[in-house]
XYZ file of C-alpha atoms in Angstrom:
195
model
C -0.205 -0.027 -0.470
C 1.516 3.542 -0.752
C 1.972 6.445 1.743
C -0.027 9.132 2.457
C 0.925 11.596 0.046
C 2.160 9.295 -2.879
C -0.305 7.873 -5.338
C -1.576 4.505 -5.347
C -0.430 1.683 -7.198
C -2.740 -0.323 -9.664
C -0.987 -3.047 -11.432
C -2.838 -4.523 -14.474
C -2.292 -7.189 -14.655
C -3.832 -11.357 -13.590
C -0.412 -12.667 -13.097
C 0.069 -14.289 -9.563
C 4.177 -14.022 -9.607
C 4.016 -10.963 -10.749
C 2.155 -9.963 -7.342
C 4.580 -12.722 -5.650
C 7.793 -10.900 -6.938
C 6.439 -7.124 -5.896
C 5.841 -8.949 -2.130
C 9.295 -10.070 -1.856
C 9.904 -6.820 -2.092
C 7.100 -5.478 0.217
C 5.187 -3.866 -1.962
C 1.932 -4.301 -1.873
C -0.601 -2.581 -4.843
C -3.258 -0.624 -3.886
C -5.736 -2.702 -6.163
C -5.203 -5.216 -8.621
C -7.222 -5.384 -12.162
C -6.025 -6.841 -14.417
C -6.894 -6.107 -18.086
C -7.934 -7.087 -21.030
C -6.187 -7.431 -24.109
C -5.291 -8.954 -27.574
C -1.905 -10.330 -26.693
C -1.670 -11.384 -30.402
C 1.212 -10.188 -32.284
C 0.370 -8.064 -35.291
C 1.844 -9.231 -38.730
C 5.581 -8.359 -39.045
C 6.113 -6.899 -35.353
C 9.035 -8.441 -33.758
C 9.196 -9.347 -30.839
C 10.294 -6.242 -28.158
C 7.488 -3.271 -30.138
C 5.225 -6.473 -29.077
C 6.116 -6.824 -25.642
C 6.194 -2.450 -24.838
C 2.700 -2.240 -26.957
C 0.984 -4.628 -24.990
C 2.438 -3.610 -20.992
C 1.471 -0.222 -23.006
C -2.591 -1.041 -23.886
C -2.406 -3.282 -20.945
C -2.016 -0.467 -18.299
C -3.738 2.691 -20.357
C -7.089 -0.131 -20.395
C -6.947 -0.353 -16.647
C -5.921 3.422 -16.023
C -9.311 4.367 -17.754
C -10.854 3.563 -14.855
C -8.083 5.022 -11.783
C -7.580 8.379 -13.355
C -5.149 9.704 -10.138
C -3.168 7.062 -9.866
C -0.014 5.152 -10.890
C -1.049 2.316 -13.266
C 1.699 -0.356 -13.984
C 1.272 -2.846 -17.025
C 3.840 -5.472 -17.950
C 4.285 -8.441 -20.844
C 6.111 -11.411 -20.965
C 7.320 -11.646 -24.645
C 9.658 -15.172 -25.621
C 11.595 -15.025 -28.687
C 13.315 -17.691 -30.699
C 15.186 -15.483 -33.371
C 12.585 -13.217 -34.478
C 9.628 -15.611 -33.488
C 7.820 -15.167 -30.205
C 6.646 -18.074 -28.410
C 3.725 -17.058 -26.356
C 1.415 -18.800 -24.488
C 0.640 -22.400 -25.160
C -2.981 -23.605 -25.777
C -2.266 -27.664 -25.772
C -0.044 -29.890 -24.302
C 1.549 -30.341 -28.556
C 2.139 -26.644 -28.831
C 4.080 -26.404 -25.884
C 6.132 -29.630 -26.737
C 6.963 -28.109 -29.836
C 8.196 -25.103 -27.921
C 9.526 -26.567 -25.962
C 11.610 -28.951 -29.587
C 12.210 -25.598 -30.906
C 14.235 -23.794 -27.236
C 16.027 -26.905 -26.290
C 19.932 -26.620 -26.924
C 19.414 -23.286 -28.201
C 19.532 -19.639 -26.509
C 16.222 -17.940 -26.783
C 15.232 -14.355 -25.209
C 12.941 -12.982 -22.339
C 11.574 -9.785 -23.323
C 9.598 -7.996 -20.490
C 7.782 -4.004 -21.382
C 6.932 -2.049 -18.986
C 4.325 0.346 -19.139
C 3.805 3.009 -15.886
C 1.043 5.268 -16.822
C 0.625 8.526 -14.051
C -1.393 10.323 -13.193
C -2.756 12.646 -16.190
C -1.977 9.948 -18.903
C 1.604 9.961 -18.948
C 3.496 7.268 -20.565
C 6.603 5.497 -19.215
C 8.422 2.516 -20.862
C 11.160 0.509 -19.806
C 12.339 -2.519 -21.908
C 14.769 -5.518 -20.348
C 15.946 -8.279 -21.987
C 16.786 -10.782 -21.011
C 19.266 -14.267 -22.546
C 18.631 -17.726 -21.202
C 20.116 -21.573 -22.597
C 18.716 -24.445 -22.399
C 20.916 -27.638 -22.465
C 19.383 -30.012 -25.029
C 15.934 -31.155 -23.661
C 15.915 -35.356 -23.999
C 12.323 -36.361 -24.981
C 10.948 -37.509 -21.659
C 12.840 -34.261 -19.277
C 10.226 -32.775 -22.530
C 7.035 -35.541 -21.245
C 7.977 -35.415 -17.890
C 7.454 -31.253 -17.561
C 4.429 -31.651 -19.404
C 2.725 -33.670 -17.053
C 3.349 -31.155 -14.440
C 1.411 -29.241 -15.969
C 3.417 -26.257 -15.411
C 3.775 -24.551 -18.837
C 0.483 -23.505 -18.787
C -0.243 -19.733 -18.685
C 3.635 -19.514 -19.487
C 4.726 -18.033 -22.194
C 7.232 -20.063 -23.808
C 6.360 -23.213 -22.467
C 8.124 -23.004 -19.511
C 8.100 -21.785 -15.829
C 11.856 -20.488 -14.802
C 10.965 -20.639 -11.121
C 9.676 -23.799 -10.576
C 10.271 -27.367 -12.719
C 11.951 -25.923 -16.326
C 14.994 -24.003 -13.819
C 16.174 -27.599 -14.592
C 16.263 -27.229 -18.096
C 18.782 -23.673 -17.730
C 22.305 -24.153 -18.841
C 22.966 -20.211 -18.742
C 21.192 -17.017 -17.621
C 22.651 -13.951 -18.511
C 20.328 -10.380 -17.342
C 17.457 -10.250 -14.759
C 15.919 -13.442 -13.570
C 12.770 -12.213 -12.377
C 12.394 -10.748 -15.574
C 11.795 -14.182 -17.603
C 10.145 -15.229 -14.220
C 7.486 -11.804 -15.501
C 8.233 -8.620 -13.445
C 11.819 -7.216 -13.749
C 12.364 -5.776 -10.142
C 15.452 -3.782 -10.478
C 13.470 -1.582 -13.198
C 10.050 -1.314 -11.816
C 11.270 0.397 -8.657
C 13.154 2.341 -10.239
C 9.676 3.915 -12.154
C 7.531 3.798 -9.457
C 9.711 5.665 -7.522
C 10.752 8.196 -9.874
C 7.098 9.158 -9.856
C 6.303 9.506 -6.302
C 5.469 6.143 -5.349
C 6.395 5.569 -1.385
C 5.344 1.807 -0.082
């Protein structure tokens, strides 16, 4: 919760991982209001542009109902080359994604957008490089059986069982989980939020 004199902070996300990450650093949003936006990439849209566009769309959609608040929108895009790996619809799609990531390096791009009272938008984009080991088909099958892939961009959660797939990570770990805490705290504090 914000201190007196600090604008209220609204998180425009349904992600329990983002709430947990904020709680880890002692921040409890004054409100949590998920935004319903179409997350499909536009034609020829590259992963970094997609992450930024969706973060702003979420923040702006929620800010309409909270004009006096700081509203944070966030989005995470897993990119393998120019290809965006969203949330798989089923186990078959999740298996394809994991096969694609097996033995390769990919990028996790976090888009942040803070809409301030008065409607100004401030952006941050964070890129983390993640390298997976070569995954054995049995490892993929076991992971799919866990259902941990559901609702996760790229079909994996680094903070769970898929942590064992990661050979190397360069950049923000919390960005891969769903919200880069360093940049989020910088945005909030820079615009007057005092938890």
